[in-house]
C-alpha positions as YAML, in Angstrom:
chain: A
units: angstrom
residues:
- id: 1
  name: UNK
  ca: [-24.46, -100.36, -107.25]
- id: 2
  name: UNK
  ca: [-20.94, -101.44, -107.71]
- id: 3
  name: UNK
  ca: [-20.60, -104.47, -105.39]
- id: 4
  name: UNK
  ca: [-20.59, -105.38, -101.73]
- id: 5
  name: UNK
  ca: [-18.42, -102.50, -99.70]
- id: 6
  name: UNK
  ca: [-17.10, -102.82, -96.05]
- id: 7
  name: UNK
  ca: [-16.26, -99.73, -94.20]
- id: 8
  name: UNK
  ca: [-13.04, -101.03, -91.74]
- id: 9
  name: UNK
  ca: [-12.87, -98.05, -88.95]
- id: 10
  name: UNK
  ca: [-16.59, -96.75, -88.35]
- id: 11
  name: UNK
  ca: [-15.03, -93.49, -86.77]
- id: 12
  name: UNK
  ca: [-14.69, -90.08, -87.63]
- id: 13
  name: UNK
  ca: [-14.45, -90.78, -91.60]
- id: 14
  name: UNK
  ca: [-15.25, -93.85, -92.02]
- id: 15
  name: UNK
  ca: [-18.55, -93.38, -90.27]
- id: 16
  name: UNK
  ca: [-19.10, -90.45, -92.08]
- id: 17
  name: UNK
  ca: [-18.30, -91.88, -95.39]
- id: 18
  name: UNK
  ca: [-20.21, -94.83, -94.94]
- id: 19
  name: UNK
  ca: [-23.59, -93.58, -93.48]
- id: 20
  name: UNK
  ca: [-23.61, -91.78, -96.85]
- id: 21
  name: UNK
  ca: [-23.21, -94.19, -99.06]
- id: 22
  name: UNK
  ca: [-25.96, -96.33, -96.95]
- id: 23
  name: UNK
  ca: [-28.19, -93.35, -97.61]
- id: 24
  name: UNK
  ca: [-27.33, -93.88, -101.18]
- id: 25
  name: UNK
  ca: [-28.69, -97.11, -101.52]
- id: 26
  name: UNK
  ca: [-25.20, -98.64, -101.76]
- id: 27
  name: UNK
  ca: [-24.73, -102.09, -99.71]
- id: 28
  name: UNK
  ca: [-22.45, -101.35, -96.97]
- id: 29
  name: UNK
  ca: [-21.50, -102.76, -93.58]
- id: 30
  name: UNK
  ca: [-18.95, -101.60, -91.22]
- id: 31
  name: UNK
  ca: [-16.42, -103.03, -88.88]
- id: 32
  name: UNK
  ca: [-14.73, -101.99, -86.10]
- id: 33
  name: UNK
  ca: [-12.79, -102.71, -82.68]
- id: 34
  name: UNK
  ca: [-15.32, -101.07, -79.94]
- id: 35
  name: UNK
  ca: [-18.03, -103.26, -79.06]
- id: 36
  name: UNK
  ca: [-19.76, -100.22, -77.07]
- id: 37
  name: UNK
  ca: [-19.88, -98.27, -80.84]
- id: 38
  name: UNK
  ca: [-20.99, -101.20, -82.63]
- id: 39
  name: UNK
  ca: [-23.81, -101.68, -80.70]
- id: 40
  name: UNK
  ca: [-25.07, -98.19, -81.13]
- id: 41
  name: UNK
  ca: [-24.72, -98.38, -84.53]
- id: 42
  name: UNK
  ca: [-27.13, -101.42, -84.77]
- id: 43
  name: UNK
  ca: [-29.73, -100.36, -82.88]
- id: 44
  name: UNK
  ca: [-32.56, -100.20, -84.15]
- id: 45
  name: UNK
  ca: [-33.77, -96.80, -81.98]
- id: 46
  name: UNK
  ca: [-31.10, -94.69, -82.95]
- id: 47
  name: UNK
  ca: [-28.50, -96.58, -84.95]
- id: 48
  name: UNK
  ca: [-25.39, -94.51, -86.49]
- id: 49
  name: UNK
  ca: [-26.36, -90.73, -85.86]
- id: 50
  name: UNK
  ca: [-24.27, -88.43, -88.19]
- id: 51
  name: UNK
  ca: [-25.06, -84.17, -87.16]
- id: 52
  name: UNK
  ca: [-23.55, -80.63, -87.58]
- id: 53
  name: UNK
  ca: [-24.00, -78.33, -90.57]
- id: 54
  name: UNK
  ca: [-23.04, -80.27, -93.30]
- id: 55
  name: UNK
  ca: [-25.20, -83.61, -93.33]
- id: 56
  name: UNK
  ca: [-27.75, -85.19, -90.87]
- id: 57
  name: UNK
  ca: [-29.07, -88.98, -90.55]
- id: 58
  name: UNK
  ca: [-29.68, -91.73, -87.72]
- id: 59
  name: UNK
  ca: [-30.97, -94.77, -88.27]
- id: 60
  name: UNK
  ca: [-29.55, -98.79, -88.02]
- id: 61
  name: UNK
  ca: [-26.75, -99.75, -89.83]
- id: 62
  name: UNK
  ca: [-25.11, -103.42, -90.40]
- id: 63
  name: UNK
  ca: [-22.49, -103.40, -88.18]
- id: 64
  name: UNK
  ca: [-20.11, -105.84, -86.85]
- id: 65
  name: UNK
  ca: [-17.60, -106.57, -84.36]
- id: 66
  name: UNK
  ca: [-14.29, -108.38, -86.04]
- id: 67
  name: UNK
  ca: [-14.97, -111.78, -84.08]
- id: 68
  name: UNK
  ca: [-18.48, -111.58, -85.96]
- id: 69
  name: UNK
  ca: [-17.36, -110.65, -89.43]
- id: 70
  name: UNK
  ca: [-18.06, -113.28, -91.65]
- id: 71
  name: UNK
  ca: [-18.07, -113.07, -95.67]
- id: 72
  name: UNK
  ca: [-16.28, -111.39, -98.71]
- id: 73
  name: UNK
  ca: [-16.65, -108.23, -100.09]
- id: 74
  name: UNK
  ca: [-15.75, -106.58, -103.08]
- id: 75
  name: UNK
  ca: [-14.37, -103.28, -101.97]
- id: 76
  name: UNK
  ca: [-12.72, -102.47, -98.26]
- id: 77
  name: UNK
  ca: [-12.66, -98.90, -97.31]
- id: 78
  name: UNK
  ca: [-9.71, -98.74, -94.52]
- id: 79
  name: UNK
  ca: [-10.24, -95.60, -92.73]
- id: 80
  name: UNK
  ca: [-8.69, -96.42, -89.28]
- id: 81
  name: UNK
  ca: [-5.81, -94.77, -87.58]
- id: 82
  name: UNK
  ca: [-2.52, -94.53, -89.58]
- id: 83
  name: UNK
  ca: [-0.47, -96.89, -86.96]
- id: 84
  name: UNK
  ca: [-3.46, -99.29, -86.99]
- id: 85
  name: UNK
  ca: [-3.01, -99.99, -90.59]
- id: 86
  name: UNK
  ca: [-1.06, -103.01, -91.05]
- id: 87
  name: UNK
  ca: [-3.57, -104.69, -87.98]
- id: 88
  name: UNK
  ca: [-6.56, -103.58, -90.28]
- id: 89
  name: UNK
  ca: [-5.30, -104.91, -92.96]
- id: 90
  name: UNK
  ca: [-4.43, -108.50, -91.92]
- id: 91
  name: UNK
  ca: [-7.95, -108.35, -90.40]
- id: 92
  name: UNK
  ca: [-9.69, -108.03, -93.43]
- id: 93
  name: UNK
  ca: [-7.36, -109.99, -95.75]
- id: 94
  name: UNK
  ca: [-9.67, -113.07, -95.52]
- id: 95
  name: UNK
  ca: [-12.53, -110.86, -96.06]
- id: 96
  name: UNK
  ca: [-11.52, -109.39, -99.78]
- id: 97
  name: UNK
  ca: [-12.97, -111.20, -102.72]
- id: 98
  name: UNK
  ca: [-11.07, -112.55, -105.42]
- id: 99
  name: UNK
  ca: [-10.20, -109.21, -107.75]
- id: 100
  name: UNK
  ca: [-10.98, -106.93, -104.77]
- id: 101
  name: UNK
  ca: [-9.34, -103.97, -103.69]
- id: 102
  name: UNK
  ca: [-9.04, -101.67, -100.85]
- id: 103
  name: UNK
  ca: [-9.06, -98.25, -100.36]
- id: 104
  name: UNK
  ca: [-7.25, -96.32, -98.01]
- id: 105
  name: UNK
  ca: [-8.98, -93.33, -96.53]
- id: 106
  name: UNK
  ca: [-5.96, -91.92, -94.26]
- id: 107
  name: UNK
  ca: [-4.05, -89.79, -93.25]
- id: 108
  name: UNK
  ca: [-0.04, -89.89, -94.02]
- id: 109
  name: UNK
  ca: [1.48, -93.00, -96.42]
- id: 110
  name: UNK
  ca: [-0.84, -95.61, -94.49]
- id: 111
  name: UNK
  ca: [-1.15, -96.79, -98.32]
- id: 112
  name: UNK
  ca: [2.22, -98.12, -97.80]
- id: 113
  name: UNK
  ca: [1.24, -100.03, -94.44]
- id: 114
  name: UNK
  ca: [-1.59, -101.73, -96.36]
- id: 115
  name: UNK
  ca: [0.42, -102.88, -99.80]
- id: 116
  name: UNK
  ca: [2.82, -104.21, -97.15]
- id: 117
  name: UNK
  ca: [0.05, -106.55, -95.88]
- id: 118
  name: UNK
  ca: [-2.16, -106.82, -98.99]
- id: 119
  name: UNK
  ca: [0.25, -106.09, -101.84]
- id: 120
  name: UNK
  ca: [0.12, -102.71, -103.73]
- id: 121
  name: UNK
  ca: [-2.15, -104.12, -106.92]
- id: 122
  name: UNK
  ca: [-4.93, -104.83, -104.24]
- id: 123
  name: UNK
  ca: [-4.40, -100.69, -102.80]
- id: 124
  name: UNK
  ca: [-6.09, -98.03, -104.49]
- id: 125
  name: UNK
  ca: [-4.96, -94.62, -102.36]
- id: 126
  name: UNK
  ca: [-7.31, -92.05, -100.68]
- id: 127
  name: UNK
  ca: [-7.14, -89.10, -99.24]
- id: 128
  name: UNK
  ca: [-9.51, -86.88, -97.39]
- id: 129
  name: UNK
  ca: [-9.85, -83.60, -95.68]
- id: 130
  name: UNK
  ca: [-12.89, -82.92, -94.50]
- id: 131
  name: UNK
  ca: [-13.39, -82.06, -90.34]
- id: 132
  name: UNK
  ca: [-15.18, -84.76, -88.40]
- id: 133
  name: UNK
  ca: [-15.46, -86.14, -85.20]
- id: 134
  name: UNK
  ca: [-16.46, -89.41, -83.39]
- id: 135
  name: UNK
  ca: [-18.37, -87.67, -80.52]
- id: 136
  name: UNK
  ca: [-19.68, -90.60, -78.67]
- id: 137
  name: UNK
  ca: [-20.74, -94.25, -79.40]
- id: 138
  name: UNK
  ca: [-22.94, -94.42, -82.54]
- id: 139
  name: UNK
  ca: [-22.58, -90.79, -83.06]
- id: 140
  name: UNK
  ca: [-20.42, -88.49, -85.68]
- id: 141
  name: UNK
  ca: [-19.72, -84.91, -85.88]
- id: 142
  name: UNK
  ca: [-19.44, -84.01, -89.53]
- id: 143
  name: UNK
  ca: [-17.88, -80.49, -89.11]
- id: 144
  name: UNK
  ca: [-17.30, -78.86, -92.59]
- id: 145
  name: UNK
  ca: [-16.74, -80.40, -95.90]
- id: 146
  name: UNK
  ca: [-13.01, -80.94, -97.20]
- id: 147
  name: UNK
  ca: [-10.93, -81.84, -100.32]
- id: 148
  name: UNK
  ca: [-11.60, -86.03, -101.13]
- id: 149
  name: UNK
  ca: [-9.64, -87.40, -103.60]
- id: 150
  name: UNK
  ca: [-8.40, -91.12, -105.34]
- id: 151
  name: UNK
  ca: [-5.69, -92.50, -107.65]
- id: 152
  name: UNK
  ca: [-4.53, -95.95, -108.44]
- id: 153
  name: UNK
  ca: [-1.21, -96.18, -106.59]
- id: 154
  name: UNK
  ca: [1.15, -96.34, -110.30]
- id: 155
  name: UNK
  ca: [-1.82, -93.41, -111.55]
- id: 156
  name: UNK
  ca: [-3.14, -95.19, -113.97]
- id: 157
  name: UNK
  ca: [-6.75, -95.30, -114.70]
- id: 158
  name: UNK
  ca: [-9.19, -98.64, -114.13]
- id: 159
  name: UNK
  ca: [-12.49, -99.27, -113.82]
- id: 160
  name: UNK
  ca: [-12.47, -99.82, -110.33]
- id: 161
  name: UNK
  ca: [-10.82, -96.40, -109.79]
- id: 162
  name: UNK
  ca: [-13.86, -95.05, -111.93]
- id: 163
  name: UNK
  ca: [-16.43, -97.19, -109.68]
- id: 164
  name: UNK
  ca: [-14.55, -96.26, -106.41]
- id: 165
  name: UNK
  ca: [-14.94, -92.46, -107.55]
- id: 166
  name: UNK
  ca: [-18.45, -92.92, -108.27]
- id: 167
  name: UNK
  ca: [-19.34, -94.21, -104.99]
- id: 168
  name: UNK
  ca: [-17.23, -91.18, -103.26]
- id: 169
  name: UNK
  ca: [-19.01, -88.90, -105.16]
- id: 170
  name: UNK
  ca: [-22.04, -90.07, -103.12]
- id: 171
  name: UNK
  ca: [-20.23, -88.62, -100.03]
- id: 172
  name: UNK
  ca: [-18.71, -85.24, -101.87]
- id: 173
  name: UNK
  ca: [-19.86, -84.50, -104.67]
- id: 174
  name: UNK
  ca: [-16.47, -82.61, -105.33]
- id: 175
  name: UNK
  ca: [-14.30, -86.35, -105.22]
- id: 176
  name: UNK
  ca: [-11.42, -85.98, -107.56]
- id: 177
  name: UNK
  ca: [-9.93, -88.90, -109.04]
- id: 178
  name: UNK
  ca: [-6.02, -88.59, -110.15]
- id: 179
  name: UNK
  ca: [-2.68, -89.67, -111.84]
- id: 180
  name: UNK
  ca: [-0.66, -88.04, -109.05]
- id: 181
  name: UNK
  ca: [-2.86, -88.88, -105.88]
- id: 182
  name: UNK
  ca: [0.95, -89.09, -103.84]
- id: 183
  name: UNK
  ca: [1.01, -85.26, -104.77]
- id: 184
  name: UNK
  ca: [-1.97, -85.18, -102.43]
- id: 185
  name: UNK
  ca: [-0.66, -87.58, -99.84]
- id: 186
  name: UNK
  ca: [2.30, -85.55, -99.87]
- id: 187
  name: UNK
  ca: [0.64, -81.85, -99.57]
- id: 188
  name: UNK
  ca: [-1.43, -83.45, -96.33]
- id: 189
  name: UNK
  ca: [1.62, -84.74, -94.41]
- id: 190
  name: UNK
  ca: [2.77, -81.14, -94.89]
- id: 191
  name: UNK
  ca: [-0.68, -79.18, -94.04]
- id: 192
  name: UNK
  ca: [-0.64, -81.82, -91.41]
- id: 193
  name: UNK
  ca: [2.45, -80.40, -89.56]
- id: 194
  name: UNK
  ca: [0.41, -77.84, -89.01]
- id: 195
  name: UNK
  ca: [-2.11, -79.35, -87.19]
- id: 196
  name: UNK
  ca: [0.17, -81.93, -85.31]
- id: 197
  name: UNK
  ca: [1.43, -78.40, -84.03]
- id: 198
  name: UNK
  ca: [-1.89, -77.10, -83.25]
- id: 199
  name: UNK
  ca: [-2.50, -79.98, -81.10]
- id: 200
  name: UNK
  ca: [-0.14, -79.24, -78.74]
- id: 201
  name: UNK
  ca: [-1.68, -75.87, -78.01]
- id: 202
  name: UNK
  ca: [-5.63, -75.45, -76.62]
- id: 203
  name: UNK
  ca: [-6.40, -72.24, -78.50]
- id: 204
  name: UNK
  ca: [-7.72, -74.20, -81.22]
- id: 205
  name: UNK
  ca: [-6.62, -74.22, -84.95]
- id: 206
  name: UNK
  ca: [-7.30, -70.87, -86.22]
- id: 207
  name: UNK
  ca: [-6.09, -68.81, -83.37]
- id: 208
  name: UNK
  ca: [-3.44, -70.96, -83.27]
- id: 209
  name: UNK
  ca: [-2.70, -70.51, -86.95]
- id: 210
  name: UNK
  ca: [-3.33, -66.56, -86.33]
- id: 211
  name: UNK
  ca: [0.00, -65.96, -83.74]
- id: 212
  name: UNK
  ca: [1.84, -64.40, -86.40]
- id: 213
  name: UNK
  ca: [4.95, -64.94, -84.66]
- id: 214
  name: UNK
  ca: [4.90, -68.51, -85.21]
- id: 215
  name: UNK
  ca: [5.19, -67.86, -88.77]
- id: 216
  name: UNK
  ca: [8.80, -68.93, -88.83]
- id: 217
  name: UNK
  ca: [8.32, -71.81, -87.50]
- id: 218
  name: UNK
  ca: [4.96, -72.77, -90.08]
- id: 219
  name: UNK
  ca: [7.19, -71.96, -93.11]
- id: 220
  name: UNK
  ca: [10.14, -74.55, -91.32]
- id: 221
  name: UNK
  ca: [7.30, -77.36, -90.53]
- id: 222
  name: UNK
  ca: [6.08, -77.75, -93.90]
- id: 223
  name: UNK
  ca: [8.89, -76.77, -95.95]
- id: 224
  name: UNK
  ca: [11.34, -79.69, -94.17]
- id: 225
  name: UNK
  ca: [7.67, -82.29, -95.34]
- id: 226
  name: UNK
  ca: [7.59, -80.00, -98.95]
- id: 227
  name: UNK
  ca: [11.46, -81.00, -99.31]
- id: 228
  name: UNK
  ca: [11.09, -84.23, -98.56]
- id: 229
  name: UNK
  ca: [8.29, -84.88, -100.97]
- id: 230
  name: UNK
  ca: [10.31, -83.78, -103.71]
- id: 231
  name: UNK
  ca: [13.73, -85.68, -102.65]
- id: 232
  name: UNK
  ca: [10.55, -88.27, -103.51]
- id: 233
  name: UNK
  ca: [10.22, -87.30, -106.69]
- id: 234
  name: UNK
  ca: [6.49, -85.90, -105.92]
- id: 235
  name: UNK
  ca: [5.62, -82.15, -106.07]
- id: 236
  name: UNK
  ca: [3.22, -81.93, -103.34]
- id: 237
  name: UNK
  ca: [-0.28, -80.43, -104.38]
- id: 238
  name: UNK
  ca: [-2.22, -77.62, -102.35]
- id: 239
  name: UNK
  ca: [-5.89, -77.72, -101.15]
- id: 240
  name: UNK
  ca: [-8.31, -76.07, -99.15]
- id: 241
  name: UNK
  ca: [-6.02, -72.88, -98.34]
- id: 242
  name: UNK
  ca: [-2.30, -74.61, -98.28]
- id: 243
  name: UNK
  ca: [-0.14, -74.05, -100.95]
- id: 244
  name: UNK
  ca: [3.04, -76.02, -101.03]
- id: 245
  name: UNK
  ca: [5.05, -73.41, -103.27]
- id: 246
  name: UNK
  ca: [4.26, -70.72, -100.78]
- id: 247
  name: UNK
  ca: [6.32, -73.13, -98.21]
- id: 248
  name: UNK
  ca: [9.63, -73.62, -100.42]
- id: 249
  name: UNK
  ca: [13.34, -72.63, -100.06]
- id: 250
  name: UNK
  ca: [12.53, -69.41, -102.57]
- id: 251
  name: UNK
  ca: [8.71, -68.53, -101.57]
- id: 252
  name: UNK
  ca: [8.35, -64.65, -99.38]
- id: 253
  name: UNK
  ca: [7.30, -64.45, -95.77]
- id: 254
  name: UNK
  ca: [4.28, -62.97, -96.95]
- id: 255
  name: UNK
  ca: [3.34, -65.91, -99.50]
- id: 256
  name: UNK
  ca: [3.46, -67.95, -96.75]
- id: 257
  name: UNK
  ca: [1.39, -66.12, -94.46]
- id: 258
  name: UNK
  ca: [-1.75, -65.81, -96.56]
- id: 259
  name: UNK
  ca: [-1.44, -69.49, -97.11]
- id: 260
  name: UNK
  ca: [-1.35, -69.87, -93.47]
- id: 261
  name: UNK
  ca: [-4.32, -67.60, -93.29]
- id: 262
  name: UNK
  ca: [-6.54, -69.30, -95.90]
- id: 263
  name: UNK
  ca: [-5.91, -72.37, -93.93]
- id: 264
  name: UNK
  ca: [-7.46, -70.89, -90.66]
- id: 265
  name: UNK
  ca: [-10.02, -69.12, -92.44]
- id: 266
  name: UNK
  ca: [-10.73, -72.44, -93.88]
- id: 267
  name: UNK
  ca: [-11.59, -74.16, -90.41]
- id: 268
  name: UNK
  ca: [-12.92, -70.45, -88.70]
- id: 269
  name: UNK
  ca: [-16.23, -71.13, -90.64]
- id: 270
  name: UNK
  ca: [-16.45, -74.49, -89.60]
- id: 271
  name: UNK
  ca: [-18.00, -76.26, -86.50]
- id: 272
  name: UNK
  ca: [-14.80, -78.28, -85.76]
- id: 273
  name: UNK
  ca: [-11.83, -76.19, -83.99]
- id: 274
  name: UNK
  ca: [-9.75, -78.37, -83.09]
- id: 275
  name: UNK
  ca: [-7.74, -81.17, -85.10]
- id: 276
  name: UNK
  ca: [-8.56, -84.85, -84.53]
- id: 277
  name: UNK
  ca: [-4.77, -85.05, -82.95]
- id: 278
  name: UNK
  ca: [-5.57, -82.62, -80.66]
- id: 279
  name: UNK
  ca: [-8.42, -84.83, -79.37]
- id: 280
  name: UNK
  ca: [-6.51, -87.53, -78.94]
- id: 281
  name: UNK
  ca: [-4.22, -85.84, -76.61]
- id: 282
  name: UNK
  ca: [-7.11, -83.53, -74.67]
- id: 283
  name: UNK
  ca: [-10.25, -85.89, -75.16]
- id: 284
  name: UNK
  ca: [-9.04, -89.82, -75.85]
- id: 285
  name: UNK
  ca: [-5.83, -89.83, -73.66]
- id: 286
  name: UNK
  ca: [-4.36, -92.06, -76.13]
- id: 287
  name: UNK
  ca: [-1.56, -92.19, -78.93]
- id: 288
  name: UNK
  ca: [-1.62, -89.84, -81.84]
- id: 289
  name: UNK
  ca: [-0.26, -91.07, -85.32]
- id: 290
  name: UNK
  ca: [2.56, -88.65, -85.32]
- id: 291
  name: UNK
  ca: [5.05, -91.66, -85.36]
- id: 292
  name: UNK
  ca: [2.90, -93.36, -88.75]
- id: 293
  name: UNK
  ca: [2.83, -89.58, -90.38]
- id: 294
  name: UNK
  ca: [5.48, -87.52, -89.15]
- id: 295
  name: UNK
  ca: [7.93, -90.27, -87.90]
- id: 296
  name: UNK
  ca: [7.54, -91.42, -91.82]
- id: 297
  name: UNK
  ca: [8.48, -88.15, -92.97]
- id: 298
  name: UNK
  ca: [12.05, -88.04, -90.66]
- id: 299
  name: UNK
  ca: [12.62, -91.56, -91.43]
- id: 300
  name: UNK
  ca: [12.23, -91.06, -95.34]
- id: 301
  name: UNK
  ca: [14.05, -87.25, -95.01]
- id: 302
  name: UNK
  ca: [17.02, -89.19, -93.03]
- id: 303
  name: UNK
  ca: [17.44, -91.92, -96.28]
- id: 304
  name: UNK
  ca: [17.88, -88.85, -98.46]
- id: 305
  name: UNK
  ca: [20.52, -87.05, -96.15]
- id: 306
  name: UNK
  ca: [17.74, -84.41, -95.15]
- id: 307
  name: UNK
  ca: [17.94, -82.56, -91.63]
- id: 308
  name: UNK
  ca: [14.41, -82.29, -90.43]
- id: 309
  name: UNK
  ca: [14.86, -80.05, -86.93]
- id: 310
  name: UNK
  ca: [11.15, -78.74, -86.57]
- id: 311
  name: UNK
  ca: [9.25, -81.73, -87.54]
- id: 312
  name: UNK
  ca: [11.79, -84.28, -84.92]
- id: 313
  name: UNK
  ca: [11.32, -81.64, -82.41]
- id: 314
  name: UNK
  ca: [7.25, -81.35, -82.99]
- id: 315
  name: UNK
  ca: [7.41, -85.35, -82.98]
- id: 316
  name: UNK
  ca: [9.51, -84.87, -79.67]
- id: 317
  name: UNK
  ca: [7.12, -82.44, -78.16]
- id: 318
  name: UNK
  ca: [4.05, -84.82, -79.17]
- id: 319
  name: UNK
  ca: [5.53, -87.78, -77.56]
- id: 320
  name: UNK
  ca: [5.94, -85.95, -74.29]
- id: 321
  name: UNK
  ca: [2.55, -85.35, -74.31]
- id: 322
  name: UNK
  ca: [1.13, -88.81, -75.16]
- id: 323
  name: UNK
  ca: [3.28, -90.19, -72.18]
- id: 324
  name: UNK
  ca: [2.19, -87.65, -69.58]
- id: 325
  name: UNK
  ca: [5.70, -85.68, -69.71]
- id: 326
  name: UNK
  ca: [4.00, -82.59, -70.64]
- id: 327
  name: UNK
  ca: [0.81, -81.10, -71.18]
- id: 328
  name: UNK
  ca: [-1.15, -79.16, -73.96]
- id: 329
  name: UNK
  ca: [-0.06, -75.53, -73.34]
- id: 330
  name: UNK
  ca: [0.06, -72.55, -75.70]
- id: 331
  name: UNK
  ca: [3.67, -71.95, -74.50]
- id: 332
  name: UNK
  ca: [5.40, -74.98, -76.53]
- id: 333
  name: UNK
  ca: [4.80, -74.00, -80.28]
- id: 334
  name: UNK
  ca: [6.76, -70.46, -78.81]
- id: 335
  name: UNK
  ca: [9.69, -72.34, -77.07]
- id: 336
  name: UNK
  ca: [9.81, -74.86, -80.35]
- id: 337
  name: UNK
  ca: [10.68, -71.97, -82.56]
- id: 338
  name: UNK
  ca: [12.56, -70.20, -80.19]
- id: 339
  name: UNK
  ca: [15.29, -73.29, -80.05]
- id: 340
  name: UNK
  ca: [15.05, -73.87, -83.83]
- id: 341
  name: UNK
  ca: [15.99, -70.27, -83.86]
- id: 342
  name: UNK
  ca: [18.91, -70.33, -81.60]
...
């Protein structure tokens, strides 16, 4: 044990990360916004139900509604949405002990959101790639195992990095703990092009990934994030099939394309095809966090004097789909490309 943790978001990850760690023995509770899931969680027939081919469990857990939470706990796993961040993290400012931290288990620089709220020597920064999904109230999908790692935000290492890496390794064994986690954070917001992309198709990530003749347009999605990244300072790292170097200004067509192929290889064998964005817009009918991941990206690219075309024009395309200006349709990655192109 390594003191009291609260999982803030019990969705796709942080349900999944925090049913394991209960099954661990570790002392965790969760909080989150939907009454309807919190009450699944808690009961005592079922409770939180975590299935597919990586990891199975049901059973109660302690979980609470944020009018209910009451207390102070030692460590705060954030693990909702990117653009709920800064909400999350006001929320459970009252509820962090005296020397506690929080770690954020996001996607995009949601790290930044939370040190605005919290301050950055309370932040330790996460990042995660594994494929799950919340697939009804009390009740994840945990689709295929994925890179997990931590670093203190300045990389140095403290003991409540090492006891924060500990209790990840409870979830994946494989947890890596870093000096250059922002070489992670940056390498997702480029995969995650990619996938932001994907979601406005229906053929699913790997035959999305497959059309070969989108190739152009993969290499000028991640490469405007890769450049960015190192206008940053940060050399963005590669996992689970993406490679960052086979995205820059020197790397071959055909580098590129077996990273892109490793990547859709890497979800083929899994039992999630689609991206999480991708069920926002098809399943949930609600906003995406292209404008907390991507947006960041053009916002931070635009400060250095960079020209991002494919990533404003994917953020574009995305917000004509949250607002009911377009629909998902295999046609739009094509007609993208084809204008960046022209």
């Amino acid at each position: 044990m390594s003191g009291r943790v609260l999982v803030c978001g019990a969705g796709a990850v942080g349900g999944a990360v925090g049913a394991a760690l209960v099954d661990a023995g570790h002392d965790v509770e969760f909080v989150d916004m939907d009454k309807d899931h919190v009450a699944a969680m808690r009961d005592p027939a079922r409770g939180l139900v975590i299935e597919g081919p990586v990891r199975s469990r049901s059973g109660p857990v302690r979980a609470w509604r944020p009018d209910e939470l009451s207390g102070r706990w030692d460590k705060v796993m954030i693990c909702v949405k990117a653009h709920h961040t800064a909400a999350a993290a006001a929320m459970i400012a009252p509820h962090l002990a005296d020397g506690g931290c929080v770690l954020t288990l996001q996607n995009g620089l949601a790290a930044r959101l939370a040190a605005e709220v919290l301050g950055r020597d309370r932040v330790v920064v996460g990042f995660v790639n594994f494929g799950a999904d919340r697939t009804g109230d009390g009740r994840i999908m945990l689709g295929n195992r994925g890179a997990v790692a931590l670093g203190e935000w300045d990389g140095q290492t403290t003991v409540r990095l090492g006891e924060l890496f500990r209790l990840l390794g409870d979830f994946e064994p494989d947890v890596i703990a870093t000096p250059d986690i922002w070489a992670f954070i940056w390498g997702k917001l480029a995969y995650a092009a990619l996938l932001f992309a994907e979601a406005t198709a229906t053929a699913g990530i790997a035959a999305t990934l497959d059309r070969s003749e989108l190739l152009p347009l993969w290499r000028k999605l991640a490469g405007e994030a890769i450049r960015t990244a190192r206008a940053e300072g940060v050399e963005p790292a590669g996992f689970n099939g993406f490679e960052p170097a086979a995205f820059g200004p020197r790397a071959r067509a055909a580098e590129s394309a077996a990273s892109i192929r490793a990547i859709a290889d890497f979800y083929r064998g899994g039992a999630k095809p689609h991206s999480g964005v991708w069920r926002d817009l098809a399943v949930h009918r609600r906003k995406t966090e292209v404008d907390a991941q991507l947006g960041m990206v053009a916002d931070i690219a635009a400060a250095h004097g960079i020209a991002v075309p494919a990533l404003s024009g994917l953020i574009a395309l995305i917000h004509r789909i949250e607002e009911g200006r377009a629909v998902q349709d295999d046609a739009h990655l094509a007609e993208l490309a084809h204008g960046l192109a022209a």
